[in-house]
Short mmCIF file of C-alpha atoms and ligand atoms in Angstrom, two decimals:
data_model
loop_
_atom_site.label_atom_id
_atom_site.label_comp_id
_atom_site.label_asym_id
_atom_site.label_seq_id
_atom_site.Cartn_x
_atom_site.Cartn_y
_atom_site.Cartn_z
CA MET A 1 36.66 9.94 -56.86
CA ALA A 2 36.17 11.64 -53.55
CA PHE A 3 32.85 10.97 -51.81
CA ASN A 4 30.34 13.84 -52.45
CA GLU A 5 28.47 14.36 -49.16
CA LYS A 6 26.69 17.38 -50.31
CA LEU A 7 25.02 15.28 -53.21
CA PHE A 8 24.35 12.18 -50.86
CA SER A 9 22.51 14.49 -48.42
CA GLU A 10 20.46 16.25 -51.15
CA GLN A 11 19.35 12.95 -52.38
CA LEU A 12 18.79 11.52 -48.96
CA ALA A 13 16.57 14.61 -48.24
CA GLN A 14 14.35 13.85 -51.19
CA LEU A 15 14.00 10.39 -50.33
CA VAL A 16 13.01 11.32 -46.56
CA ALA A 17 10.62 13.94 -47.87
CA THR A 18 8.83 11.33 -49.80
CA PRO A 19 6.58 9.49 -47.39
CA SER A 20 6.46 5.58 -47.81
CA VAL A 21 4.84 4.33 -44.58
CA SER A 22 4.20 0.68 -44.53
CA CYS A 23 1.58 -0.44 -41.82
CA THR A 24 -0.63 -3.25 -41.12
CA ASN A 25 -3.37 -0.78 -40.47
CA PRO A 26 -4.80 0.35 -43.79
CA LYS A 27 -5.37 3.96 -42.47
CA LEU A 28 -1.68 4.47 -41.93
CA ASP A 29 -0.21 2.53 -44.97
CA MET A 30 1.10 4.82 -47.74
CA GLY A 31 2.56 2.85 -50.25
CA ASN A 32 6.17 3.21 -51.51
CA ARG A 33 5.53 4.48 -55.10
CA GLY A 34 6.85 7.87 -54.67
CA VAL A 35 10.27 6.55 -53.59
CA ILE A 36 10.31 4.01 -56.38
CA ASP A 37 9.56 6.85 -59.07
CA LEU A 38 12.29 9.11 -57.54
CA LEU A 39 14.87 6.15 -57.38
CA ALA A 40 14.00 5.21 -61.10
CA ASN A 41 14.47 8.83 -62.33
CA TRP A 42 17.94 9.13 -60.76
CA LEU A 43 19.09 5.62 -61.91
CA SER A 44 17.53 6.26 -65.39
CA ASP A 45 19.76 9.45 -65.75
CA MET A 46 22.72 7.39 -64.57
CA GLY A 47 22.15 5.02 -67.60
CA PHE A 48 20.46 2.05 -65.86
CA ALA A 49 17.72 0.20 -67.62
CA ILE A 50 14.47 0.52 -65.37
CA ASP A 51 11.85 -2.09 -64.46
CA ILE A 52 9.16 -1.26 -62.24
CA GLN A 53 6.74 -4.13 -61.17
CA GLU A 54 3.46 -3.32 -59.33
CA VAL A 55 3.15 -5.48 -56.23
CA ASP A 56 -0.30 -7.24 -55.34
CA GLY A 57 -1.94 -5.29 -58.02
CA ASN A 58 -1.70 -2.12 -55.90
CA PRO A 59 -0.62 0.92 -58.17
CA ASP A 60 0.71 2.57 -54.97
CA LYS A 61 3.20 -0.25 -54.22
CA ALA A 62 6.13 -1.35 -56.56
CA ASN A 63 9.49 -3.02 -56.79
CA LEU A 64 12.12 -1.41 -58.83
CA ILE A 65 14.98 -3.31 -60.67
CA ALA A 66 17.52 -1.21 -62.24
CA THR A 67 20.30 -2.75 -64.19
CA LEU A 68 23.53 -1.39 -65.69
CA GLY A 69 25.19 -3.58 -68.12
CA THR A 70 24.20 -6.93 -69.32
CA ALA A 71 25.65 -10.32 -68.23
CA ASN A 72 28.40 -11.29 -70.43
CA PRO A 73 27.91 -14.63 -72.03
CA LEU A 74 31.48 -15.32 -71.91
CA HIS A 75 31.55 -15.09 -68.25
CA GLY A 76 28.36 -16.78 -67.40
CA LYS A 77 25.69 -16.01 -64.90
CA GLY A 78 26.82 -13.20 -63.03
CA GLY A 79 26.05 -9.99 -61.59
CA LEU A 80 25.87 -8.13 -58.36
CA VAL A 81 22.79 -6.90 -56.65
CA PHE A 82 22.38 -4.03 -54.25
CA SER A 83 18.96 -4.45 -52.38
CA GLY A 84 17.08 -2.42 -50.11
CA HIS A 85 13.39 -1.64 -49.05
CA ALA A 86 11.83 1.80 -50.09
CA ASP A 87 9.24 1.68 -47.08
CA THR A 88 9.54 3.00 -43.51
CA VAL A 89 7.76 2.11 -40.38
CA PRO A 90 5.05 4.54 -38.98
CA TYR A 91 6.04 7.46 -36.91
CA ASP A 92 4.78 9.48 -33.89
CA ASP A 93 5.73 12.90 -34.77
CA LYS A 94 5.03 14.25 -31.39
CA ARG A 95 8.02 12.37 -30.08
CA TRP A 96 10.28 13.75 -32.87
CA SER A 97 12.34 16.89 -32.10
CA HIS A 98 12.03 17.87 -35.98
CA ASP A 99 9.72 17.17 -38.60
CA PRO A 100 10.55 13.44 -39.50
CA PHE A 101 10.16 14.21 -43.33
CA THR A 102 12.60 17.19 -43.31
CA LEU A 103 16.24 15.99 -43.35
CA HIS A 104 18.15 17.66 -40.34
CA ILE A 105 21.79 17.49 -40.30
CA GLU A 106 23.46 18.00 -36.84
CA ASN A 107 26.85 16.82 -35.42
CA ASN A 108 27.43 14.91 -38.50
CA ARG A 109 24.04 12.78 -38.16
CA ALA A 110 21.35 13.20 -40.75
CA TYR A 111 18.00 12.85 -38.97
CA GLY A 112 14.72 11.73 -40.75
CA LEU A 113 12.05 8.89 -41.02
CA GLY A 114 13.93 6.13 -42.76
CA ALA A 115 17.34 7.86 -42.84
CA THR A 116 19.20 4.69 -41.50
CA ASP A 117 16.47 2.14 -42.05
CA MET A 118 16.99 2.14 -45.04
CA LYS A 119 16.61 5.18 -47.38
CA GLY A 120 20.28 6.12 -46.81
CA PHE A 121 21.46 2.97 -48.58
CA PHE A 122 20.52 4.12 -51.97
CA PRO A 123 22.59 7.23 -52.21
CA ALA A 124 25.33 5.56 -50.68
CA VAL A 125 25.07 2.86 -53.59
CA PHE A 126 24.74 5.79 -56.36
CA ALA A 127 27.95 7.38 -54.96
CA ALA A 128 29.72 3.87 -55.23
CA VAL A 129 28.49 3.18 -58.74
CA GLN A 130 29.19 6.67 -60.05
CA PRO A 131 32.76 6.02 -61.03
CA PHE A 132 31.91 2.94 -62.92
CA LEU A 133 29.01 4.32 -65.10
CA GLN A 134 31.19 4.41 -68.16
CA SER A 135 33.11 1.12 -67.28
CA ASP A 136 33.04 -1.78 -69.61
CA LEU A 137 31.19 -4.11 -67.17
CA LYS A 138 31.79 -7.84 -67.41
CA GLU A 139 28.78 -8.49 -65.15
CA PRO A 140 26.04 -6.20 -64.64
CA ILE A 141 25.32 -4.00 -61.46
CA ILE A 142 21.57 -4.48 -60.31
CA ILE A 143 19.95 -2.10 -57.88
CA VAL A 144 16.64 -3.43 -56.22
CA ALA A 145 14.06 -1.47 -54.00
CA THR A 146 11.09 -3.30 -52.68
CA ALA A 147 7.86 -2.51 -51.00
CA ASP A 148 6.36 -3.52 -47.71
CA GLU A 149 9.60 -4.84 -46.08
CA GLU A 150 8.36 -3.42 -42.69
CA THR A 151 5.05 -5.40 -42.89
CA SER A 152 4.43 -8.44 -45.01
CA MET A 153 7.60 -8.67 -47.17
CA SER A 154 5.05 -8.90 -50.17
CA GLY A 155 7.65 -6.91 -52.28
CA ALA A 156 10.34 -9.52 -51.66
CA ARG A 157 7.96 -12.41 -52.23
CA ALA A 158 6.77 -10.85 -55.53
CA LEU A 159 10.44 -10.77 -56.81
CA LEU A 160 10.19 -14.35 -56.72
CA ASN A 161 7.25 -14.36 -59.23
CA HIS A 162 8.56 -12.11 -61.80
CA PRO A 163 11.55 -12.97 -64.15
CA VAL A 164 14.41 -10.81 -62.64
CA PRO A 165 18.12 -10.59 -64.02
CA LYS A 166 20.01 -13.52 -62.83
CA ALA A 167 22.62 -12.50 -60.44
CA ARG A 168 25.18 -14.29 -58.54
CA TYR A 169 25.87 -12.21 -55.45
CA GLY A 170 23.62 -9.99 -53.50
CA ILE A 171 23.65 -7.38 -50.81
CA VAL A 172 21.02 -6.46 -48.52
CA GLY A 173 22.01 -3.01 -47.36
CA GLU A 174 20.02 -2.93 -43.94
CA PRO A 175 22.00 -0.88 -41.41
CA THR A 176 24.52 -2.91 -39.69
CA GLY A 177 27.29 -0.49 -39.27
CA MET A 178 28.87 -2.20 -42.28
CA GLN A 179 29.26 -5.38 -40.26
CA PRO A 180 28.75 -8.30 -42.79
CA ILE A 181 25.76 -10.42 -41.50
CA ARG A 182 25.46 -13.96 -42.81
CA MET A 183 22.74 -15.51 -40.48
CA HIS A 184 19.60 -14.39 -38.99
CA LYS A 185 16.57 -16.11 -37.40
CA GLY A 186 13.30 -16.57 -39.24
CA ILE A 187 10.07 -15.40 -37.63
CA GLY A 188 6.40 -16.55 -37.80
CA MET A 189 3.44 -14.85 -35.87
CA GLU A 190 0.41 -17.18 -35.33
CA ALA A 191 -3.16 -16.96 -33.85
CA ILE A 192 -5.01 -19.69 -32.25
CA LYS A 193 -8.77 -19.43 -31.87
CA VAL A 194 -10.66 -21.83 -29.49
CA ARG A 195 -14.54 -21.58 -30.06
CA GLY A 196 -16.36 -23.46 -27.54
CA GLN A 197 -19.90 -22.62 -26.23
CA ALA A 198 -20.98 -20.09 -23.77
CA GLY A 199 -23.62 -20.96 -20.86
CA HIS A 200 -24.39 -20.48 -17.33
CA SER A 201 -21.38 -21.36 -15.14
CA SER A 202 -23.77 -23.25 -12.59
CA ASN A 203 -23.88 -26.30 -15.01
CA PRO A 204 -20.81 -27.13 -17.11
CA ALA A 205 -23.06 -29.18 -19.44
CA LEU A 206 -24.60 -26.06 -20.46
CA GLY A 207 -21.57 -24.98 -22.58
CA ASN A 208 -18.10 -26.04 -23.70
CA ASN A 209 -15.23 -23.94 -21.97
CA ALA A 210 -12.63 -22.56 -24.49
CA LEU A 211 -10.52 -21.52 -21.39
CA ASP A 212 -10.26 -24.90 -20.43
CA ALA A 213 -8.98 -26.20 -23.75
CA MET A 214 -6.93 -23.15 -24.14
CA HIS A 215 -5.11 -24.14 -20.91
CA ASP A 216 -4.10 -27.47 -22.72
CA VAL A 217 -3.09 -25.57 -25.90
CA ILE A 218 -0.74 -23.48 -23.84
CA THR A 219 0.63 -26.55 -22.12
CA GLU A 220 1.35 -28.26 -25.48
CA LEU A 221 2.86 -25.12 -26.92
CA LYS A 222 5.21 -25.00 -23.91
CA GLN A 223 6.09 -28.67 -24.35
CA PHE A 224 6.70 -28.13 -28.10
CA ARG A 225 9.17 -25.00 -27.49
CA LEU A 226 11.06 -27.13 -24.93
CA GLY A 227 11.30 -29.94 -27.62
CA LEU A 228 12.51 -27.40 -30.27
CA GLN A 229 15.08 -26.01 -27.89
CA GLN A 230 16.34 -29.66 -27.27
CA ARG A 231 16.39 -30.29 -31.04
CA TYR A 232 18.18 -27.12 -32.42
CA ARG A 233 20.75 -25.12 -31.02
CA ASN A 234 23.04 -22.74 -33.11
CA ALA A 235 26.34 -21.11 -31.38
CA GLY A 236 26.27 -18.40 -33.99
CA PHE A 237 23.34 -16.61 -32.18
CA VAL A 238 23.16 -14.88 -28.91
CA ILE A 239 20.12 -16.66 -28.25
CA ASP A 240 21.21 -19.88 -29.56
CA VAL A 241 17.92 -21.84 -29.54
CA PRO A 242 14.78 -21.16 -31.18
CA THR A 243 12.19 -19.21 -29.26
CA LEU A 244 8.38 -19.31 -29.02
CA ASN A 245 6.74 -16.35 -27.11
CA LEU A 246 3.29 -16.52 -25.87
CA GLY A 247 2.56 -12.76 -26.50
CA CYS A 248 -1.26 -12.06 -25.70
CA ILE A 249 -4.47 -13.87 -24.95
CA HIS A 250 -8.17 -12.64 -25.00
CA GLY A 251 -11.23 -14.76 -23.88
CA GLY A 252 -14.40 -14.78 -21.95
CA ASP A 253 -16.34 -11.86 -20.19
CA ASN A 254 -17.67 -13.00 -16.79
CA PRO A 255 -16.63 -15.31 -13.72
CA ASN A 256 -20.12 -16.86 -13.92
CA ARG A 257 -20.44 -17.43 -17.66
CA ILE A 258 -18.66 -20.52 -19.49
CA CYS A 259 -15.79 -19.13 -21.64
CA GLY A 260 -17.21 -19.58 -25.24
CA HIS A 261 -14.08 -18.01 -27.12
CA CYS A 262 -10.55 -17.66 -26.58
CA GLU A 263 -7.58 -16.39 -28.67
CA LEU A 264 -4.02 -16.64 -28.21
CA GLU A 265 -1.18 -15.09 -30.33
CA PHE A 266 2.38 -16.13 -30.19
CA ASP A 267 5.45 -15.69 -32.24
CA LEU A 268 8.14 -18.35 -33.36
CA ARG A 269 11.76 -17.40 -33.99
CA THR A 270 13.67 -20.16 -35.91
CA LEU A 271 17.07 -21.10 -36.44
CA PRO A 272 18.75 -21.81 -39.95
CA GLY A 273 17.49 -25.34 -40.98
CA MET A 274 13.94 -24.93 -39.43
CA GLY A 275 11.14 -24.48 -42.04
CA LEU A 276 8.24 -22.48 -40.66
CA ASP A 277 5.46 -24.50 -42.73
CA ASP A 278 7.06 -27.67 -41.15
CA LEU A 279 6.61 -26.33 -37.57
CA ARG A 280 3.20 -25.08 -38.47
CA GLN A 281 2.20 -28.72 -39.22
CA GLU A 282 3.66 -29.95 -36.10
CA ILE A 283 1.56 -27.44 -34.20
CA ASP A 284 -1.60 -28.23 -36.04
CA ILE A 285 -1.18 -31.85 -35.02
CA LEU A 286 -1.01 -30.92 -31.31
CA LEU A 287 -3.92 -28.53 -31.80
CA ALA A 288 -5.99 -31.21 -33.32
CA ASN A 289 -5.34 -33.57 -30.24
CA VAL A 290 -6.65 -30.93 -27.79
CA ALA A 291 -9.84 -30.28 -30.01
CA ASP A 292 -10.51 -33.87 -30.05
CA LYS A 293 -10.32 -34.24 -26.16
CA TYR A 294 -12.52 -31.27 -25.59
CA HIS A 295 -14.74 -31.76 -28.64
CA ILE A 296 -14.15 -28.16 -29.37
CA HIS A 297 -13.26 -26.16 -32.55
CA ILE A 298 -9.77 -24.97 -32.66
CA GLU A 299 -8.22 -23.18 -35.72
CA ARG A 300 -4.73 -21.55 -36.29
CA ASP A 301 -4.02 -18.69 -38.64
CA SER A 302 -0.66 -17.11 -39.49
CA LEU A 303 -0.83 -13.45 -39.02
CA PHE A 304 1.58 -12.95 -42.00
CA ALA A 305 3.43 -15.41 -44.28
CA GLY A 306 6.52 -15.23 -42.06
CA THR A 307 10.07 -14.89 -42.91
CA GLU A 308 12.48 -17.90 -42.87
CA ALA A 309 15.82 -17.81 -41.13
CA PHE A 310 18.81 -17.06 -43.03
CA ASN A 311 22.18 -18.60 -43.43
CA GLN A 312 24.94 -17.85 -45.83
CA PRO A 313 27.54 -20.47 -45.73
CA ILE A 314 30.88 -18.96 -44.78
CA ASP A 315 32.77 -20.63 -47.82
CA SER A 316 31.06 -18.21 -50.25
CA PRO A 317 33.34 -15.77 -52.33
CA LEU A 318 31.02 -13.23 -51.27
CA ILE A 319 31.59 -13.57 -47.54
CA GLU A 320 35.53 -13.91 -48.28
CA ALA A 321 35.17 -10.64 -49.94
CA VAL A 322 33.03 -8.71 -47.48
CA GLU A 323 35.30 -9.92 -44.54
CA ARG A 324 38.28 -8.56 -46.45
CA LEU A 325 36.94 -5.37 -47.46
CA THR A 326 35.44 -4.47 -44.07
CA LYS A 327 38.06 -6.15 -41.96
CA MET A 328 35.25 -7.58 -39.75
CA ASN A 329 34.02 -11.17 -39.28
CA ALA A 330 30.57 -12.15 -40.82
CA ASP A 331 28.20 -12.35 -37.81
CA SER A 332 24.57 -13.00 -37.00
CA VAL A 333 21.71 -10.51 -36.19
CA ALA A 334 18.41 -10.96 -34.28
CA PHE A 335 16.35 -9.30 -36.78
CA ALA A 336 14.68 -10.48 -40.02
CA THR A 337 15.55 -9.42 -43.62
CA GLU A 338 14.83 -10.00 -47.09
CA ALA A 339 17.84 -12.01 -47.58
CA PRO A 340 16.23 -15.45 -47.60
CA PHE A 341 14.29 -14.18 -50.65
CA LEU A 342 17.33 -13.30 -52.68
CA GLN A 343 18.93 -16.43 -51.68
CA LYS A 344 15.75 -18.34 -53.13
CA MET A 345 16.59 -16.45 -56.42
CA GLY A 346 20.14 -18.20 -56.51
CA MET A 347 22.32 -15.82 -55.16
CA ASP A 348 24.93 -15.73 -52.38
CA VAL A 349 23.62 -13.04 -50.14
CA VAL A 350 25.21 -10.90 -47.16
CA VAL A 351 23.29 -8.32 -45.20
CA MET A 352 25.31 -5.08 -44.73
CA GLY A 353 25.02 -1.57 -44.98
CA PRO A 354 25.75 2.02 -43.18
CA GLY A 355 23.62 3.18 -40.24
CA SER A 356 22.75 1.24 -37.05
CA ILE A 357 19.71 -0.69 -36.33
CA ASP A 358 19.90 0.94 -32.80
CA GLN A 359 18.51 4.12 -34.43
CA ALA A 360 15.84 2.47 -36.51
CA HIS A 361 12.02 2.30 -35.72
CA GLN A 362 12.64 5.30 -33.32
CA PRO A 363 12.01 8.76 -32.89
CA ASP A 364 14.78 11.10 -34.17
CA GLU A 365 16.03 8.21 -36.34
CA TYR A 366 19.49 9.09 -37.65
CA ILE A 367 22.25 7.88 -39.90
CA ASP A 368 25.93 8.69 -38.88
CA LEU A 369 27.20 10.53 -41.80
CA ALA A 370 30.85 9.32 -40.95
CA GLN A 371 29.72 5.81 -41.90
CA VAL A 372 28.75 6.50 -45.56
CA PRO A 373 32.13 6.90 -47.20
CA VAL A 374 33.27 3.76 -45.40
CA ALA A 375 30.26 2.02 -47.06
CA VAL A 376 31.00 3.53 -50.56
CA ASN A 377 34.49 2.17 -50.29
CA VAL A 378 33.33 -1.40 -49.45
CA LEU A 379 30.51 -1.44 -52.02
CA GLN A 380 33.17 -0.14 -54.67
CA GLY A 381 35.57 -2.91 -53.80
CA LEU A 382 32.68 -5.36 -54.34
CA ILE A 383 32.05 -3.87 -57.87
CA LYS A 384 35.73 -4.09 -58.67
CA GLN A 385 35.69 -7.79 -57.75
CA PHE A 386 32.57 -8.99 -58.97
CA CYS A 387 31.61 -6.80 -62.18
CA LEU A 388 34.93 -5.58 -63.56
ZN1 LIG B 1 14.95 -2.04 -42.77
#
């Protein structure tokens, strides 16, 4: 069946016109429910069984799990998941050439907020599935859409808490130009607060200087980073070591006042095989030593739960299939995705979708329409191999 670009553009236009901005600032946060309902209506018409699960008890946020066919007991545990997030990043409409919520097509590019990251993936999946709607599927096709990928990944996390159809293989359709991705780094963001005692600077005994202690905290963190980079290396990444970036620091108010409070934020980007919780524990031990030395209060908070690194071993039948269908070797990327959560559900997972991350999170975001039929072909190849 020839790819129906008109239908793809109409569906993408409706998805783009349905705002679903995720933001850590509650004033800008919208929820993704409109997009979930739109997808659910289309998929229901296509014959999928629909399951909508509220996330974090918030009626504006939900995950969608839509299933076509049931796992055939003769073939055991199976099924192919196409997964994407239904939210977008915030936008600055003054920097857009056109309204971000009105799909605008020019030079075979479809412009709109979320067009490439990643509302465009869903109508591409619909086009791929269309010829198989009446087929006798041996294993189910499952379409998953999540909430809050761009902020907390609470949607993907919630998937782990609900019974979901068991599937063997998962595609996370983030924009990679259909390059299969089997590894990415993990990310954690942490805040360290040192609380001392303010006082007149003329006599150090009148207070307890938070900046003095923070200086030691930073020294320890730099030493910790060096140690990590000596312990861990992975040649599959452009930056082949874990990183720790000291991002911002705030503390004190006057040169002649003992600094009573100082706060530091940093991020930590891990390689596969490193667990965020283990690293946090190691950092806490370092912080406790500094706190003891200065008799000062130090606490660490995670700014979000973090995303673990992702590694799909190369010997998976899924990797073999996507490398053959795309004629590209599986690679790594620098951005984090929901892939580790799907993997925790027992699937082999690859990250691969139409569009480019270079146009994501930007004004005038667009998806290159020439990539869509290529993507549809690859997804159909996967359905043929794993579901028929
Ligand atoms: Zn994305």
